[in-house]
Coordinates of C-alpha atoms in Angstrom, one line a residue:
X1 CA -5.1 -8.5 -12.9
X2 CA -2.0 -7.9 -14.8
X3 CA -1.7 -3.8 -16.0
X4 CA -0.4 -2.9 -19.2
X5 CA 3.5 -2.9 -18.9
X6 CA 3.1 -7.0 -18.7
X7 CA 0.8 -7.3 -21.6
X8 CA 3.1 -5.5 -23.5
X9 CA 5.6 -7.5 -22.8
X10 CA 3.8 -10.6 -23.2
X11 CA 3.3 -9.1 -26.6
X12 CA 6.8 -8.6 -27.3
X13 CA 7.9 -11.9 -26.3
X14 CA 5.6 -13.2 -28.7
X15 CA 6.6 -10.3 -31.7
X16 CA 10.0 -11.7 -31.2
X17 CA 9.2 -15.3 -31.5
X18 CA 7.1 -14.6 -34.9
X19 CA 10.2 -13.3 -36.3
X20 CA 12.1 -16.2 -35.4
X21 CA 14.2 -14.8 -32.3
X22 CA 14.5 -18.1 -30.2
X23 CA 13.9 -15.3 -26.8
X24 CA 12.3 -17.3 -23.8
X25 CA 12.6 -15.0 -21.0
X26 CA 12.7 -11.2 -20.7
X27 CA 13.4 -9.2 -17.6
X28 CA 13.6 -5.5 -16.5
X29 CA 14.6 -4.2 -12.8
X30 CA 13.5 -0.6 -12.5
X31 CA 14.1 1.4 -8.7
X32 CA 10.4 2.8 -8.4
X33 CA 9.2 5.1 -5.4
X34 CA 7.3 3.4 -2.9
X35 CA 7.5 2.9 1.1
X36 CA 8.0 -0.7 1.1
X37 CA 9.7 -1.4 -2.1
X38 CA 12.9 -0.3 -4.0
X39 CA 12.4 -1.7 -7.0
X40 CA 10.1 -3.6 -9.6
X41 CA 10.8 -6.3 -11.6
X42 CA 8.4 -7.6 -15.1
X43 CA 9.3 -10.7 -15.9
X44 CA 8.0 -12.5 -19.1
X45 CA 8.7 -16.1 -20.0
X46 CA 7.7 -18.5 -22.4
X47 CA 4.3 -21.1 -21.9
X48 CA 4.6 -18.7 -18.8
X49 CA 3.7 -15.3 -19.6
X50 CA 4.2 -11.8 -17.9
X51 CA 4.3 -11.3 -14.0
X52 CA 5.5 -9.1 -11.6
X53 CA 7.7 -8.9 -8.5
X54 CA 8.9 -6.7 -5.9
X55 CA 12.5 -6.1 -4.6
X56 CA 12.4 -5.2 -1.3
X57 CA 15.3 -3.3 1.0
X58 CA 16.8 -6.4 2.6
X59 CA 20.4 -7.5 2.4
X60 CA 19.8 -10.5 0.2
X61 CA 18.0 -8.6 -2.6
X62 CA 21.6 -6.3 -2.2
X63 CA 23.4 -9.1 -2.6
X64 CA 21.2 -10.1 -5.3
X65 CA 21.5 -7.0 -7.3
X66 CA 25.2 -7.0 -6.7
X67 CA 25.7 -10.6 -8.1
X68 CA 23.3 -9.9 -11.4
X69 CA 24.8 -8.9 -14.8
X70 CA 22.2 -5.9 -14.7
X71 CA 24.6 -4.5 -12.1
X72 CA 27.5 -4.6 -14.3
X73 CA 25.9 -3.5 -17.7
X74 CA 24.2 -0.2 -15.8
X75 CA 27.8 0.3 -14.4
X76 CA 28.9 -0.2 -17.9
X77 CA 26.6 2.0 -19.2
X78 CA 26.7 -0.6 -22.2
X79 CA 25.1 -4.2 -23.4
X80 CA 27.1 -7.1 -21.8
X81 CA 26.3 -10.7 -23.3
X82 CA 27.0 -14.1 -21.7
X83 CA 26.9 -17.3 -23.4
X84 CA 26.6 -20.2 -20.7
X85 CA 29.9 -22.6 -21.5
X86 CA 32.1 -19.9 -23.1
X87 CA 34.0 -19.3 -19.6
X88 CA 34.5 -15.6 -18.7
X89 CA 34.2 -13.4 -15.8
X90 CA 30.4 -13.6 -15.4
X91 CA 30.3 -17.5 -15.0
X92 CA 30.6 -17.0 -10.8
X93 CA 27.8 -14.4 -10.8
X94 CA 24.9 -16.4 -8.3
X95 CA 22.7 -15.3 -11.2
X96 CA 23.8 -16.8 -14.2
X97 CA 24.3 -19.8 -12.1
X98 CA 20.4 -19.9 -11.4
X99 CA 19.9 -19.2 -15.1
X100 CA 22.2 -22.0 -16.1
X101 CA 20.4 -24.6 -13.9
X102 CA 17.0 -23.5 -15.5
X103 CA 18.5 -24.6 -19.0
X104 CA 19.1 -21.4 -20.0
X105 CA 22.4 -21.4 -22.7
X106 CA 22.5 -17.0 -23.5
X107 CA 21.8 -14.2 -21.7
X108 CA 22.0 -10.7 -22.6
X109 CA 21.8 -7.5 -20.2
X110 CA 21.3 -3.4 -21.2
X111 CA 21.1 -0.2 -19.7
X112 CA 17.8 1.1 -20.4
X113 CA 18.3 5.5 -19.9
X114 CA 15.6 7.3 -18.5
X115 CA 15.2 10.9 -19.4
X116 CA 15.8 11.8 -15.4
X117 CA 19.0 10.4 -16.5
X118 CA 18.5 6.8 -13.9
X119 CA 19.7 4.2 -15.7
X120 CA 17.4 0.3 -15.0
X121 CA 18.5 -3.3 -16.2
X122 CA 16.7 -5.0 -19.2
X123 CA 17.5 -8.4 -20.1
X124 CA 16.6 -11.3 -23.1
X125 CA 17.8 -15.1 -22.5
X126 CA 17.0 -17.8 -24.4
X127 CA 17.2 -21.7 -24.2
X128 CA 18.6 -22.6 -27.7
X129 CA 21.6 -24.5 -28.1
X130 CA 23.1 -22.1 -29.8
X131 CA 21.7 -18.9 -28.3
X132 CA 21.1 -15.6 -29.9
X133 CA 22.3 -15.0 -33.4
X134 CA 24.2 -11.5 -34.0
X135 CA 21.3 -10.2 -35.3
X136 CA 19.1 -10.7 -32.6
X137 CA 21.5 -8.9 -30.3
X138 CA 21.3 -6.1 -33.0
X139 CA 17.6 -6.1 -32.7
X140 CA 17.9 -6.3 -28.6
X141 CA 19.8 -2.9 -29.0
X142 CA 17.6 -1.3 -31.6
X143 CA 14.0 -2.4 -28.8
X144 CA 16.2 -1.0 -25.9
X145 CA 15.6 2.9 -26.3
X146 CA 11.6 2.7 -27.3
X147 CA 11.1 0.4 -24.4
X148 CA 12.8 2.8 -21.8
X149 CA 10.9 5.0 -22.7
X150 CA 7.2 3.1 -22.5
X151 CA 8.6 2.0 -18.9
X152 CA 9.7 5.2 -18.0
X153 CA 6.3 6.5 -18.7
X154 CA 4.7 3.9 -16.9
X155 CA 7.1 4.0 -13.7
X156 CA 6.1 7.9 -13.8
X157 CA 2.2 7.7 -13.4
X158 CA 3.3 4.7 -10.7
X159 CA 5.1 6.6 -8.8
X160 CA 2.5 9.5 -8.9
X161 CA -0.2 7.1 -7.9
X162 CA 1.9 5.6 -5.0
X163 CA 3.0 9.0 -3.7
X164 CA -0.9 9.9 -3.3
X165 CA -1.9 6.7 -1.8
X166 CA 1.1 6.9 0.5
X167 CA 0.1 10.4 1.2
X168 CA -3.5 10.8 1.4
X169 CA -4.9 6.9 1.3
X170 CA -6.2 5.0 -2.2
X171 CA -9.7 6.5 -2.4
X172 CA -8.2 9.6 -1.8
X173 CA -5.4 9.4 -4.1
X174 CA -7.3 7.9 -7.0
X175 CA -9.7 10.8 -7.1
X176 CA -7.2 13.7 -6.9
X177 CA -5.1 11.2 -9.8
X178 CA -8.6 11.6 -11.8
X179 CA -8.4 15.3 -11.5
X180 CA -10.1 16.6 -8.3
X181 CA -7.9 18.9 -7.4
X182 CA -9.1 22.5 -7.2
X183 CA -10.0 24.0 -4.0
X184 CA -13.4 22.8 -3.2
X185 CA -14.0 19.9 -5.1
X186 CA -15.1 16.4 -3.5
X187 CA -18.7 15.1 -2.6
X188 CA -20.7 14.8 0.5
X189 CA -20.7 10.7 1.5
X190 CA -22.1 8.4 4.2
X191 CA -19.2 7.4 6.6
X192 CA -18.4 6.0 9.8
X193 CA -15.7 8.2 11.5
X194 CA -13.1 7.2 14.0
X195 CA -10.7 9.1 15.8
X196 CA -8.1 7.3 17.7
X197 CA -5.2 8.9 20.0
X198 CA -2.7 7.9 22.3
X199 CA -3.5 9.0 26.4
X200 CA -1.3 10.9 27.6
X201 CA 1.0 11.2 24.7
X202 CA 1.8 14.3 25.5
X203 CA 3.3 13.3 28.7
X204 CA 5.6 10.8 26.6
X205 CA 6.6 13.5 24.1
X206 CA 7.8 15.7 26.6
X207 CA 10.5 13.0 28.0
X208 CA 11.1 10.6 25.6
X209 CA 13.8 11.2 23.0
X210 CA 13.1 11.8 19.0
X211 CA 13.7 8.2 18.1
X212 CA 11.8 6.3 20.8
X213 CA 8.7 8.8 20.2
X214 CA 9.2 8.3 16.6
X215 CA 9.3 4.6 17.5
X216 CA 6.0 4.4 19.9
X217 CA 4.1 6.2 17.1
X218 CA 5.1 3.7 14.4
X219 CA 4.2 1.1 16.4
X220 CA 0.7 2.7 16.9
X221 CA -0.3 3.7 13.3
X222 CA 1.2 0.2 12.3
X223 CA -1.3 -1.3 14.1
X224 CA -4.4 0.9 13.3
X225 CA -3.4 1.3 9.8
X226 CA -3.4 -2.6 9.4
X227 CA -6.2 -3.4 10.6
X228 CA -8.1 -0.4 9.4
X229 CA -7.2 -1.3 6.0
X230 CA -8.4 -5.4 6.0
X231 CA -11.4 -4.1 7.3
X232 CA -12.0 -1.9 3.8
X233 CA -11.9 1.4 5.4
X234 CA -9.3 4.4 4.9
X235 CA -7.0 6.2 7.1
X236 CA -7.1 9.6 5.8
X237 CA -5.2 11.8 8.8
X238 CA -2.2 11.3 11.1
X239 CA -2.7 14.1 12.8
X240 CA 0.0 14.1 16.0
X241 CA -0.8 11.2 17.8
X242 CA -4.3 11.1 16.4
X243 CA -5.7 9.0 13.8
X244 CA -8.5 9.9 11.4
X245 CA -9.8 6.4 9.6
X246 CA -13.6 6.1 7.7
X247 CA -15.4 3.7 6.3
X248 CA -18.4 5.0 4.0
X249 CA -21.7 3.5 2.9
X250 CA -24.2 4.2 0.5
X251 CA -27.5 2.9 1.8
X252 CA -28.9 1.0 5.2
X253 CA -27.0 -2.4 4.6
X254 CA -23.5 -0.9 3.8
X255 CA -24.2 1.3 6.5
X256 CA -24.2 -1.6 8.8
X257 CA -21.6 -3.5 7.2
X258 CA -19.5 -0.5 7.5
X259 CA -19.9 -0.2 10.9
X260 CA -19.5 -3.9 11.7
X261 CA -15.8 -3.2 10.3
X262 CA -15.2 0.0 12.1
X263 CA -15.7 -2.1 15.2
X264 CA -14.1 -5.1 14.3
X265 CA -11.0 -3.2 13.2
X266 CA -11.0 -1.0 16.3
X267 CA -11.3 -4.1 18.5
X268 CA -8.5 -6.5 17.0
X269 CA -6.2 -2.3 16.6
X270 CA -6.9 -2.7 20.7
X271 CA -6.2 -6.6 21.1
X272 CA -2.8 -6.4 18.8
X273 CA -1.4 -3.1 20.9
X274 CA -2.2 -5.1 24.2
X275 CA -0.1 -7.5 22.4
X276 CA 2.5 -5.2 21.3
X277 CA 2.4 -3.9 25.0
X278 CA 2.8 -7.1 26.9
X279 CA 5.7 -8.0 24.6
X280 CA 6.8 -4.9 25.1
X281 CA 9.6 -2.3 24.1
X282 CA 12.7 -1.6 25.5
X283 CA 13.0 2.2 26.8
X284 CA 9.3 3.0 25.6
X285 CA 5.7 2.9 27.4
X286 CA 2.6 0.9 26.8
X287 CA 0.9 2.5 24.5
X288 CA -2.9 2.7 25.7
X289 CA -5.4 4.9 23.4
X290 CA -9.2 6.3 23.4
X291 CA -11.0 5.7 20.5
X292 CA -14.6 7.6 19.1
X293 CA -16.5 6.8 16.2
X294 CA -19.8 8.3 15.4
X295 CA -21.3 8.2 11.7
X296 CA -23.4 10.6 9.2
X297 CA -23.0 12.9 6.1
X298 CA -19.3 14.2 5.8
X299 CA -17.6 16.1 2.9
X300 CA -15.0 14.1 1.2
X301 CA -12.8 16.5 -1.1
X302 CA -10.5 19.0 -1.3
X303 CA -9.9 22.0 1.5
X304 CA -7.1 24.8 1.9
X305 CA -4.9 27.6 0.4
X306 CA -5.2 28.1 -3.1
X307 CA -1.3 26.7 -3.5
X308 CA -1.4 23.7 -0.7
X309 CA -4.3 21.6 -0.1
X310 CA -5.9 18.7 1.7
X311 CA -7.8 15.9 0.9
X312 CA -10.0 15.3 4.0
X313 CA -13.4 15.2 5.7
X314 CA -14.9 18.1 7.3
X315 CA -18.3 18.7 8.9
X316 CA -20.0 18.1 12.4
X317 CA -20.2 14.4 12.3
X318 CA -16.5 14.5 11.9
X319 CA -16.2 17.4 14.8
X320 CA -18.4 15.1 17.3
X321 CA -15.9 11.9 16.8
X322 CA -13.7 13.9 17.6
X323 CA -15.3 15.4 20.6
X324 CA -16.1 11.8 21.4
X325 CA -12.6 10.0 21.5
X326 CA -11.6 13.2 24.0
X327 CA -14.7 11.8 26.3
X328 CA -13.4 8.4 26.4
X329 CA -10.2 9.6 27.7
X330 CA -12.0 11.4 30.6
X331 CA -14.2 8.5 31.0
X332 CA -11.7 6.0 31.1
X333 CA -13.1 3.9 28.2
X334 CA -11.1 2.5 25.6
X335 CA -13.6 3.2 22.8
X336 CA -16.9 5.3 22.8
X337 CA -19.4 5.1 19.9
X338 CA -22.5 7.5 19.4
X339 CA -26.0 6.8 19.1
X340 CA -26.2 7.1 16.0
X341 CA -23.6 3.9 15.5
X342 CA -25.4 2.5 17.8
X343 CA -28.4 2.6 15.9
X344 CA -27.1 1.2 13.2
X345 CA -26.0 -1.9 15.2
X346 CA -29.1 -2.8 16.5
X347 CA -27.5 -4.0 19.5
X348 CA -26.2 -1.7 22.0
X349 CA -29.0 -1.6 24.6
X350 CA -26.7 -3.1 27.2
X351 CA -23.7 -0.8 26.9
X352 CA -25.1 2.8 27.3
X353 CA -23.2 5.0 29.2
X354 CA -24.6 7.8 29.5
X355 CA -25.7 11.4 27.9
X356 CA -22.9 13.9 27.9
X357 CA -22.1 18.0 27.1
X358 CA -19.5 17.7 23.9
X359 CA -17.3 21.2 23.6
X360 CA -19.0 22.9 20.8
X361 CA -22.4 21.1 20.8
X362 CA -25.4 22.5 22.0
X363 CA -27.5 19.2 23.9
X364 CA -25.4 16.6 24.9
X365 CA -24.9 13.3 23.5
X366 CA -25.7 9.6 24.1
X367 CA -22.8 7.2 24.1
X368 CA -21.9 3.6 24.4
X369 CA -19.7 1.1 24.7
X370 CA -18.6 -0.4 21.7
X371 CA -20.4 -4.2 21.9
X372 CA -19.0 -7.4 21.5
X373 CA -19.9 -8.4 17.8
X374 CA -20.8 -11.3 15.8
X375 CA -21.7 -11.4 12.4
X376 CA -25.4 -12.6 13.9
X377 CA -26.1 -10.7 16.1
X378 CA -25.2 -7.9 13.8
X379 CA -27.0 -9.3 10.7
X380 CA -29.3 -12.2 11.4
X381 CA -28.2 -16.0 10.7
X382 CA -27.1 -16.5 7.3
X383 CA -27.5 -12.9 6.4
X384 CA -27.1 -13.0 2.3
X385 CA -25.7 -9.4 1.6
X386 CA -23.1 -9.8 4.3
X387 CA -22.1 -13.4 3.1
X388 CA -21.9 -11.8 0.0
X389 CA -19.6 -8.9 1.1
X390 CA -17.1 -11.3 2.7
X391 CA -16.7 -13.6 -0.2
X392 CA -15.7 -10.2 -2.3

């Protein structure tokens, strides 16, 4: 669903239209602060309406940006006008090219000034025959400043937002963006925890150089990180070479559900590094990993200094996983789950592997091998809540 910088300027394009501007497109191209993306573009056209797109660091979005009359109006630091037909220095631009094949027969760019004092590209074109009058320009001008400064306030709370999801993952983020931040606040909540590390990373670190053990571990949370996320869980912790992912649940059928994805994202994070490994990397190792997942009541909040905190979960279940993806390494299992995961299953008679002392614990634990999963044998043919699930 569209958010409110593209309704508003949906409305604006209509505004302008009531008071007979003949405008039929409207652009802006603000940088914004996000891992993938350098920039954001809003886009409103007419019979169209409003959407959105992402410029991404590539060399054709460069040379994009460098061919663009935005480029030369922010460098100008002023408004710049082209009327398609009246030959000047603009008419080579690859931009106004595209714009003139589209029927477009005006275009003008500003500077829209930020209070940080960055400087994006706004932009108004129309389709008339005879373009813009001289007072819509003058009215162009006079929208310029109170629209930098909606955007800006916009491209703020964005980039807060994508800082904290970067950071600490969207559930996480959303609820420290919604005010949870003290020391101490959260909730306890029903999740299945997995920890996943790299064997004998520490071997690697010890020889490899910065960049290629910067390399291997990109690779690695790439892959975990994907498919954690498509499965609807969260990775919350990179911790080394360890990763700390959950998935919660609220009652018995989430809880199974939940697990279902914990496994299936495990399984295809295991399938895509043997991929990754039999492709494999020049100057690196194969990456092999033990994985643990175990599942109960976690807290879910904030913990730490009074001045630097973390948004994590703490608690024995989460101490057990742990505990758990250690014994797989010493095992020699690529992932261990614990009864309790088990239970929830319904299906693991077959893959027991015995009951084990955990550092720290008191009795020692069951454990299994994760099964092979199907949606049937998890839920029953045709199971309706699960069906239901997917098609959300």
């Amino acid at each position: 669903m569209l958010g409110r910088p593209c309704r508003i300027f949906a409305a604006l394009g209509e505004h302008l239209q009531d008071l007979g501007v003949v405008v039929d497109r409207i652009s802006t191209g603000i940088s914004i602060l996000d891992p993938n993306y350098h920039g954001e573009g809003l886009i409103w056209e007419r019979g169209v309406g409003p959407r959105v797109r992402y410029f991404q660091h590539t060399p054709e979005m460069s040379e994009s940006y460098n061919q663009s009359l935005w480029k030369r109006s922010i460098e100008a630091g002023h408004m710049i006008r082209h009327k398609f037909g009246h030959h000047d220095e603009y008419d080579r631009l690859k931009v106004i090219q595209e714009l003139k094949e589209q029927g477009y027969t005006d275009y003008v760019a500003l500077p829209m000034f930020f209070s940080d004092g960055e400087v994006h590209g706004l932009a108004f074109a129309s389709r008339a025959v005879e373009g813009f009058k001289d007072e819509d320009i003058s009215l162009f001008e006079q929208i310029c400043a109170p629209l930098s400064l909606i955007c800006e306030l916009f491209n703020s709370r964005q980039a807060s937002e994508n800082i904290l999801n970067t950071y600490l993952g969207t559930r996480a983020g959303r609820r420290v963006m919604n005010g949870e931040i003290r020391r101490g606040d959260g909730e306890h909540i029903n999740a299945i925890v997995a920890f996943c590390d790299i064997r004998n990373f520490t071997g690697f670190s010890n020889y490899l150089p910065d960049t290629a053990l910067l390399q291997l571990l990109n690779e690695y949370f790439g892959i975990v990180t994907s498919r954690v996320e498509q499965h609807g869980g969260e990775i919350l912790k990179f911790i080394g070479d360890e990763v700390l992912a959950v998935f919660p649940y609220t009652d018995e059928q989430s809880a199974r559900i939940a697990a279902f994805e914990a496994m299936s994202a495990l399984r295809e994070s295991m399938a895509d590094l043997a991929i990754a490994n039999a492709r494999g990397f020049p100057d690196l190792p194969a990456i092999h990993v033990g994985m643990g997942v175990h599942s109960g009541r976690v807290f879910f909040g904030n913990v730490g200094g009074q001045r630097r905190l973390d948004f994590t979960v703490v608690g024995p279940v989460v101490n057990e996983a742990a505990r758990i993806a250690d014994l797989s390494k010493r095992l020699n299992q690529e992932m261990l789950i614990s009864q309790s995961v088990a239970e929830v299953l319904s299906c693991c008679e077959d893959t027991y592997v015995g009951t084990y002392p955990l550092k720290g614990f008191p009795t020692p634990v069951k454990v299994y091998q994760a099964p092979e999963l199907t949606r049937s044998c998890v839920f029953g043919p045709g199971n309706t809540a699960f069906l239901a699930f997917e098609k959300n």
